[in-house]
Structures are given as C-alpha cells and as structure tokens.
mmCIF file of N, CA and C in Angstrom:
data_model
loop_
_atom_site.group_PDB
_atom_site.id
_atom_site.type_symbol
_atom_site.label_atom_id
_atom_site.label_comp_id
_atom_site.label_asym_id
_atom_site.label_seq_id
_atom_site.Cartn_x
_atom_site.Cartn_y
_atom_site.Cartn_z
ATOM 1 N N UNK X 999 20.628 -84.906 46.684
ATOM 2 C CA UNK X 999 20.994 -86.164 47.263
ATOM 3 C C UNK X 999 19.901 -86.584 48.234
ATOM 4 N N UNK X 1000 19.443 -87.811 48.113
ATOM 5 C CA UNK X 1000 18.418 -88.322 49.011
ATOM 6 C C UNK X 1000 18.936 -89.569 49.709
ATOM 7 N N UNK X 1001 18.467 -89.776 50.934
ATOM 8 C CA UNK X 1001 18.885 -90.933 51.717
ATOM 9 C C UNK X 1001 17.828 -91.209 52.767
ATOM 10 N N UNK X 1002 17.948 -92.343 53.445
ATOM 11 C CA UNK X 1002 16.998 -92.685 54.495
ATOM 12 C C UNK X 1002 17.058 -91.623 55.592
ATOM 13 N N UNK X 1003 15.902 -91.246 56.116
ATOM 14 C CA UNK X 1003 15.836 -90.190 57.138
ATOM 15 C C UNK X 1003 16.759 -90.520 58.309
ATOM 16 N N UNK X 1004 17.522 -89.532 58.730
ATOM 17 C CA UNK X 1004 18.464 -89.722 59.836
ATOM 18 C C UNK X 1004 17.716 -89.833 61.158
ATOM 19 N N UNK X 1005 18.123 -90.763 61.984
ATOM 20 C CA UNK X 1005 17.493 -90.972 63.282
ATOM 21 C C UNK X 1005 18.042 -90.023 64.345
ATOM 22 N N UNK X 1006 19.228 -89.503 64.114
ATOM 23 C CA UNK X 1006 19.853 -88.603 65.082
ATOM 24 C C UNK X 1006 20.728 -87.596 64.350
ATOM 25 N N UNK X 1007 21.164 -86.570 65.066
ATOM 26 C CA UNK X 1007 22.073 -85.570 64.507
ATOM 27 C C UNK X 1007 23.302 -86.291 63.965
ATOM 28 N N UNK X 1008 23.735 -85.929 62.774
ATOM 29 C CA UNK X 1008 24.889 -86.580 62.150
ATOM 30 C C UNK X 1008 25.776 -85.553 61.479
ATOM 31 N N UNK X 1009 26.983 -85.985 61.191
ATOM 32 C CA UNK X 1009 27.937 -85.181 60.441
ATOM 33 C C UNK X 1009 28.099 -85.799 59.062
ATOM 34 N N UNK X 1010 27.996 -84.993 58.028
ATOM 35 C CA UNK X 1010 28.316 -85.445 56.684
ATOM 36 C C UNK X 1010 29.734 -84.962 56.418
ATOM 37 N N UNK X 1011 30.594 -85.871 55.999
ATOM 38 C CA UNK X 1011 31.990 -85.508 55.713
ATOM 39 C C UNK X 1011 32.318 -85.846 54.273
ATOM 40 N N UNK X 1012 33.052 -84.973 53.627
ATOM 41 C CA UNK X 1012 33.547 -85.219 52.278
ATOM 42 C C UNK X 1012 35.061 -85.256 52.370
ATOM 43 N N UNK X 1013 35.625 -86.376 51.875
ATOM 44 C CA UNK X 1013 37.076 -86.564 51.946
ATOM 45 C C UNK X 1013 37.635 -86.769 50.546
ATOM 46 N N UNK X 1014 38.896 -86.384 50.365
ATOM 47 C CA UNK X 1014 39.559 -86.648 49.094
ATOM 48 C C UNK X 1014 40.017 -88.111 49.097
ATOM 49 N N UNK X 1015 40.601 -88.558 47.992
ATOM 50 C CA UNK X 1015 40.997 -89.967 47.894
ATOM 51 C C UNK X 1015 42.108 -90.337 48.871
ATOM 52 N N UNK X 1016 42.800 -89.349 49.401
ATOM 53 C CA UNK X 1016 43.833 -89.608 50.407
ATOM 54 C C UNK X 1016 43.249 -89.752 51.806
ATOM 55 N N UNK X 1017 41.935 -89.576 51.935
ATOM 56 C CA UNK X 1017 41.279 -89.712 53.233
ATOM 57 C C UNK X 1017 41.205 -88.427 54.036
ATOM 58 N N UNK X 1018 41.712 -87.325 53.493
ATOM 59 C CA UNK X 1018 41.685 -86.040 54.193
ATOM 60 C C UNK X 1018 40.298 -85.415 54.079
ATOM 61 N N UNK X 1019 39.653 -85.158 55.226
ATOM 62 C CA UNK X 1019 38.326 -84.543 55.231
ATOM 63 C C UNK X 1019 38.463 -83.083 54.813
ATOM 64 N N UNK X 1020 37.728 -82.698 53.765
ATOM 65 C CA UNK X 1020 37.859 -81.338 53.244
ATOM 66 C C UNK X 1020 36.604 -80.498 53.448
ATOM 67 N N UNK X 1021 35.472 -81.138 53.734
ATOM 68 C CA UNK X 1021 34.241 -80.408 54.034
ATOM 69 C C UNK X 1021 33.430 -81.204 55.038
ATOM 70 N N UNK X 1022 32.732 -80.501 55.925
ATOM 71 C CA UNK X 1022 31.809 -81.146 56.855
ATOM 72 C C UNK X 1022 30.512 -80.340 56.889
ATOM 73 N N UNK X 1023 29.415 -81.038 57.097
ATOM 74 C CA UNK X 1023 28.106 -80.412 57.194
ATOM 75 C C UNK X 1023 27.367 -81.051 58.363
ATOM 76 N N UNK X 1024 26.714 -80.242 59.202
ATOM 77 C CA UNK X 1024 25.871 -80.747 60.283
ATOM 78 C C UNK X 1024 24.496 -81.072 59.730
ATOM 79 N N UNK X 1025 23.986 -82.257 60.052
ATOM 80 C CA UNK X 1025 22.663 -82.678 59.601
ATOM 81 C C UNK X 1025 21.786 -82.953 60.811
ATOM 82 N N UNK X 1026 20.591 -82.426 60.795
ATOM 83 C CA UNK X 1026 19.645 -82.617 61.897
ATOM 84 C C UNK X 1026 18.946 -83.962 61.769
ATOM 85 N N UNK X 1027 18.497 -84.498 62.887
ATOM 86 C CA UNK X 1027 17.693 -85.719 62.879
ATOM 87 C C UNK X 1027 16.475 -85.490 61.987
ATOM 88 N N UNK X 1028 16.095 -86.497 61.219
ATOM 89 C CA UNK X 1028 14.956 -86.397 60.326
ATOM 90 C C UNK X 1028 15.307 -85.957 58.917
ATOM 91 N N UNK X 1029 16.533 -85.477 58.693
ATOM 92 C CA UNK X 1029 16.952 -85.053 57.357
ATOM 93 C C UNK X 1029 16.924 -86.250 56.418
ATOM 94 N N UNK X 1030 16.319 -86.076 55.237
ATOM 95 C CA UNK X 1030 16.292 -87.167 54.267
ATOM 96 C C UNK X 1030 16.679 -86.729 52.861
ATOM 97 N N UNK X 1031 16.944 -85.449 52.682
ATOM 98 C CA UNK X 1031 17.475 -84.984 51.407
ATOM 99 C C UNK X 1031 18.327 -83.753 51.677
ATOM 100 N N UNK X 1032 19.212 -83.485 50.726
ATOM 101 C CA UNK X 1032 20.189 -82.435 50.940
ATOM 102 C C UNK X 1032 20.684 -81.931 49.599
ATOM 103 N N UNK X 1033 20.872 -80.642 49.491
ATOM 104 C CA UNK X 1033 21.484 -80.044 48.312
ATOM 105 C C UNK X 1033 22.796 -79.413 48.762
ATOM 106 N N UNK X 1034 23.893 -79.853 48.161
ATOM 107 C CA UNK X 1034 25.217 -79.364 48.530
ATOM 108 C C UNK X 1034 25.781 -78.495 47.419
ATOM 109 N N UNK X 1035 26.377 -77.386 47.796
ATOM 110 C CA UNK X 1035 27.073 -76.529 46.832
ATOM 111 C C UNK X 1035 28.541 -76.948 46.853
ATOM 112 N N UNK X 1036 28.969 -77.637 45.805
ATOM 113 C CA UNK X 1036 30.343 -78.153 45.736
ATOM 114 C C UNK X 1036 31.134 -77.477 44.631
ATOM 115 N N UNK X 1037 30.692 -76.294 44.216
ATOM 116 C CA UNK X 1037 31.376 -75.594 43.120
ATOM 117 C C UNK X 1037 32.819 -75.247 43.438
ATOM 118 N N UNK X 1038 33.158 -75.160 44.724
ATOM 119 C CA UNK X 1038 34.525 -74.792 45.084
ATOM 120 C C UNK X 1038 35.471 -75.997 45.107
ATOM 121 N N UNK X 1039 34.940 -77.204 44.891
ATOM 122 C CA UNK X 1039 35.799 -78.399 44.856
ATOM 123 C C UNK X 1039 36.335 -78.613 43.448
ATOM 124 N N UNK X 1040 37.612 -78.941 43.336
ATOM 125 C CA UNK X 1040 38.142 -79.282 42.014
ATOM 126 C C UNK X 1040 37.506 -80.577 41.509
ATOM 127 N N UNK X 1041 37.474 -80.750 40.197
ATOM 128 C CA UNK X 1041 36.965 -81.993 39.621
ATOM 129 C C UNK X 1041 37.741 -83.167 40.187
ATOM 130 N N UNK X 1042 37.030 -84.263 40.433
ATOM 131 C CA UNK X 1042 37.701 -85.452 40.947
ATOM 132 C C UNK X 1042 36.737 -86.372 41.660
ATOM 133 N N UNK X 1043 37.297 -87.398 42.274
ATOM 134 C CA UNK X 1043 36.527 -88.396 43.005
ATOM 135 C C UNK X 1043 36.738 -88.166 44.494
ATOM 136 N N UNK X 1044 35.646 -88.192 45.235
ATOM 137 C CA UNK X 1044 35.675 -87.957 46.672
ATOM 138 C C UNK X 1044 34.880 -89.053 47.383
ATOM 139 N N UNK X 1045 35.050 -89.139 48.675
ATOM 140 C CA UNK X 1045 34.275 -90.063 49.497
ATOM 141 C C UNK X 1045 33.337 -89.240 50.357
ATOM 142 N N UNK X 1046 32.063 -89.610 50.339
ATOM 143 C CA UNK X 1046 31.050 -88.932 51.132
ATOM 144 C C UNK X 1046 30.661 -89.882 52.268
ATOM 145 N N UNK X 1047 30.715 -89.420 53.510
ATOM 146 C CA UNK X 1047 30.450 -90.270 54.667
ATOM 147 C C UNK X 1047 29.396 -89.638 55.560
ATOM 148 N N UNK X 1048 28.348 -90.428 55.877
ATOM 149 C CA UNK X 1048 27.330 -90.037 56.846
ATOM 150 C C UNK X 1048 27.228 -91.200 57.819
ATOM 151 N N UNK X 1049 27.621 -90.985 59.057
ATOM 152 C CA UNK X 1049 27.608 -92.080 60.034
ATOM 153 C C UNK X 1049 28.461 -93.229 59.537
ATOM 154 N N UNK X 1050 27.867 -94.416 59.427
ATOM 155 C CA UNK X 1050 28.591 -95.598 58.948
ATOM 156 C C UNK X 1050 28.413 -95.836 57.453
ATOM 157 N N UNK X 1051 27.745 -94.917 56.756
ATOM 158 C CA UNK X 1051 27.497 -95.058 55.321
ATOM 159 C C UNK X 1051 28.542 -94.287 54.534
ATOM 160 N N UNK X 1052 29.114 -94.934 53.534
ATOM 161 C CA UNK X 1052 30.121 -94.314 52.679
ATOM 162 C C UNK X 1052 29.697 -94.455 51.229
ATOM 163 N N UNK X 1053 29.814 -93.356 50.482
ATOM 164 C CA UNK X 1053 29.473 -93.372 49.051
ATOM 165 C C UNK X 1053 30.546 -92.646 48.275
ATOM 166 N N UNK X 1054 30.693 -93.026 47.009
ATOM 167 C CA UNK X 1054 31.620 -92.348 46.120
ATOM 168 C C UNK X 1054 30.920 -91.135 45.540
ATOM 169 N N UNK X 1055 31.625 -90.021 45.473
ATOM 170 C CA UNK X 1055 31.105 -88.776 44.948
ATOM 171 C C UNK X 1055 32.028 -88.307 43.824
ATOM 172 N N UNK X 1056 31.469 -88.072 42.658
ATOM 173 C CA UNK X 1056 32.252 -87.588 41.525
ATOM 174 C C UNK X 1056 31.852 -86.149 41.247
ATOM 175 N N UNK X 1057 32.840 -85.262 41.263
ATOM 176 C CA UNK X 1057 32.620 -83.841 40.975
ATOM 177 C C UNK X 1057 33.229 -83.570 39.608
ATOM 178 N N UNK X 1058 32.405 -83.036 38.706
ATOM 179 C CA UNK X 1058 32.888 -82.743 37.357
ATOM 180 C C UNK X 1058 33.091 -81.273 37.157
#
C-alpha cells in the first residue's frame, strides 16, 4: 500500500462494516508505503482509515 508521505505520527485503523475498529498500526512521520499482514482477517470488506483519509479494503 502506498500513500502520500505522512507529515506527522499517525494511527492506521482497520474497521469492519459495522464501524468496529479491529486492528490499529502506529505509523511514523515520513511513512509513504506499508505492507500489512492481514491473513488473520476473515474475507470481507473493511474500512481503512489514516487521519482524515478513508479507503475501502477488500480481503479475499
């Protein structure tokens, strides 16, 4: 996953469709790419949130 370099320390949150946060990751300022191990998540659609940015995440 790639994104614009973070200007400050941020939290990446992954939530299920009900809005329940199920995973969090600490991201350092300057981070612009990330590899996440999501093998423990069941298949489905999730919401990925970094700061004010929200994206849909599909786990197969």
